[in-house]
């Protein structure tokens, strides 16, 4: 995988998490900065999907390759679902969902990098 892309995605997760935590503490709902940060993160994740699928053949172990590809597709779903739930949920806790989604995406991206580093 591309190390700069992984770092960029982790920074995007941190920015989304900080925004969500700030909104949670101020009891604010979803607004444009949350949506645009989530969108930018999703675009980065799509780039990661394309790069990862192109390089997945370099992983020799079939089980690890399957895990890698599953993580590539799973990480795409988390952020949009978290933001969608936050839009539909009209309480302050909607930002806790976005914060949790940012943490999960960061963990999945780090795990993708770990699988790639071990087997490619």
Tab-separated table of C-alpha atoms in Angstrom:
chain	number	residue	atom	x	y	z
A	1	UNK	CA	0.000	0.000	0.000
A	2	UNK	CA	1.016	3.589	-0.306
A	3	UNK	CA	2.369	4.863	3.008
A	4	UNK	CA	1.500	8.535	2.268
A	5	UNK	CA	-2.085	7.551	1.452
A	6	UNK	CA	-2.379	5.674	4.745
A	7	UNK	CA	-1.039	8.668	6.658
A	8	UNK	CA	-3.405	10.993	4.807
A	9	UNK	CA	-6.383	8.758	5.629
A	10	UNK	CA	-5.402	8.561	9.301
A	11	UNK	CA	-5.121	12.355	9.427
A	12	UNK	CA	-8.557	12.609	7.794
A	13	UNK	CA	-9.975	10.271	10.439
A	14	UNK	CA	-8.399	12.398	13.164
A	15	UNK	CA	-9.864	15.597	11.698
A	16	UNK	CA	-13.315	14.013	11.423
A	17	UNK	CA	-13.014	12.692	14.972
A	18	UNK	CA	-11.977	16.069	16.384
A	19	UNK	CA	-14.820	17.805	14.536
A	20	UNK	CA	-17.316	15.241	15.814
A	21	UNK	CA	-15.996	15.494	19.393
A	22	UNK	CA	-16.210	19.289	19.256
A	23	UNK	CA	-19.770	19.111	17.947
A	24	UNK	CA	-20.655	16.551	20.614
A	25	UNK	CA	-19.346	18.772	23.418
A	26	UNK	CA	-21.167	21.807	22.011
A	27	UNK	CA	-24.357	19.790	21.426
A	28	UNK	CA	-24.410	20.633	17.721
A	29	UNK	CA	-25.773	18.534	14.897
A	30	UNK	CA	-24.284	17.613	11.529
A	31	UNK	CA	-23.177	20.571	9.442
A	32	UNK	CA	-21.121	21.240	6.320
A	33	UNK	CA	-17.617	20.724	7.791
A	34	UNK	CA	-18.608	17.247	8.999
A	35	UNK	CA	-20.122	16.365	5.616
A	36	UNK	CA	-17.186	17.708	3.588
A	37	UNK	CA	-14.608	16.001	5.804
A	38	UNK	CA	-16.530	12.730	5.529
A	39	UNK	CA	-16.722	13.153	1.759
A	40	UNK	CA	-12.987	13.839	1.461
A	41	UNK	CA	-12.276	10.803	3.624
A	42	UNK	CA	-14.498	8.662	1.423
A	43	UNK	CA	-12.722	9.824	-1.735
A	44	UNK	CA	-9.411	8.850	-0.135
A	45	UNK	CA	-10.846	5.465	0.781
A	46	UNK	CA	-11.965	4.934	-2.818
A	47	UNK	CA	-8.418	5.674	-3.979
A	48	UNK	CA	-7.183	3.171	-1.393
A	49	UNK	CA	-9.631	0.579	-2.736
A	50	UNK	CA	-8.359	0.970	-6.297
A	51	UNK	CA	-4.692	0.863	-5.245
A	52	UNK	CA	-5.288	-2.018	-2.839
A	53	UNK	CA	-7.148	-4.148	-5.361
A	54	UNK	CA	-4.385	-3.555	-7.855
A	55	UNK	CA	-1.745	-4.717	-5.410
A	56	UNK	CA	-3.675	-7.459	-3.595
A	57	UNK	CA	-2.157	-10.138	-5.818
A	58	UNK	CA	1.211	-9.557	-4.145
A	59	UNK	CA	-0.100	-11.145	-0.925
A	60	UNK	CA	0.760	-14.844	-1.214
A	61	UNK	CA	-1.394	-16.230	1.607
A	62	UNK	CA	-4.975	-16.655	0.353
A	63	UNK	CA	-6.543	-16.080	3.761
A	64	UNK	CA	-4.616	-12.863	4.323
A	65	UNK	CA	-5.478	-11.689	0.800
A	66	UNK	CA	-9.160	-12.335	1.506
A	67	UNK	CA	-8.878	-10.432	4.794
A	68	UNK	CA	-7.154	-7.556	3.025
A	69	UNK	CA	-9.821	-7.311	0.312
A	70	UNK	CA	-12.623	-7.619	2.882
A	71	UNK	CA	-11.137	-4.732	4.876
A	72	UNK	CA	-10.831	-2.667	1.684
A	73	UNK	CA	-14.559	-2.991	1.026
A	74	UNK	CA	-15.698	-2.800	4.657
A	75	UNK	CA	-13.881	0.449	5.376
A	76	UNK	CA	-15.803	2.091	2.516
A	77	UNK	CA	-19.125	1.527	4.247
A	78	UNK	CA	-18.379	2.752	7.774
A	79	UNK	CA	-18.040	6.525	7.281
A	80	UNK	CA	-21.098	7.009	5.026
A	81	UNK	CA	-23.274	4.921	7.331
A	82	UNK	CA	-22.084	6.879	10.385
A	83	UNK	CA	-22.796	10.209	8.701
A	84	UNK	CA	-26.181	8.988	7.425
A	85	UNK	CA	-27.191	7.878	10.923
A	86	UNK	CA	-26.010	11.231	12.279
A	87	UNK	CA	-28.163	13.085	9.751
A	88	UNK	CA	-31.234	11.037	10.654
A	89	UNK	CA	-30.616	11.166	14.422
A	90	UNK	CA	-31.598	14.613	15.653
A	91	UNK	CA	-29.963	14.454	19.076
A	92	UNK	CA	-26.497	15.414	20.287
A	93	UNK	CA	-25.543	11.730	20.284
A	94	UNK	CA	-25.441	11.711	16.512
A	95	UNK	CA	-21.948	13.160	16.788
A	96	UNK	CA	-20.927	10.235	18.993
A	97	UNK	CA	-21.844	7.967	16.079
A	98	UNK	CA	-19.633	9.993	13.726
A	99	UNK	CA	-16.816	9.953	16.282
A	100	UNK	CA	-17.141	6.180	16.600
A	101	UNK	CA	-17.169	5.830	12.818
A	102	UNK	CA	-13.967	7.878	12.532
A	103	UNK	CA	-12.270	5.643	15.114
A	104	UNK	CA	-13.405	2.469	13.324
A	105	UNK	CA	-12.167	3.767	9.952
A	106	UNK	CA	-8.801	4.652	11.494
A	107	UNK	CA	-8.490	1.159	12.992
A	108	UNK	CA	-9.397	-0.509	9.686
A	109	UNK	CA	-6.938	1.644	7.737
A	110	UNK	CA	-4.182	0.831	10.228
A	111	UNK	CA	-5.032	-2.863	10.002
A	112	UNK	CA	-4.909	-2.710	6.200
A	113	UNK	CA	-1.435	-1.242	6.422
A	114	UNK	CA	-0.434	-3.932	8.916
A	115	UNK	CA	-1.641	-6.788	6.697
A	116	UNK	CA	0.089	-5.216	3.706
A	117	UNK	CA	3.368	-4.722	5.579
A	118	UNK	CA	3.450	-8.300	6.836
A	119	UNK	CA	2.680	-10.105	3.591
A	120	UNK	CA	3.656	-8.001	0.611
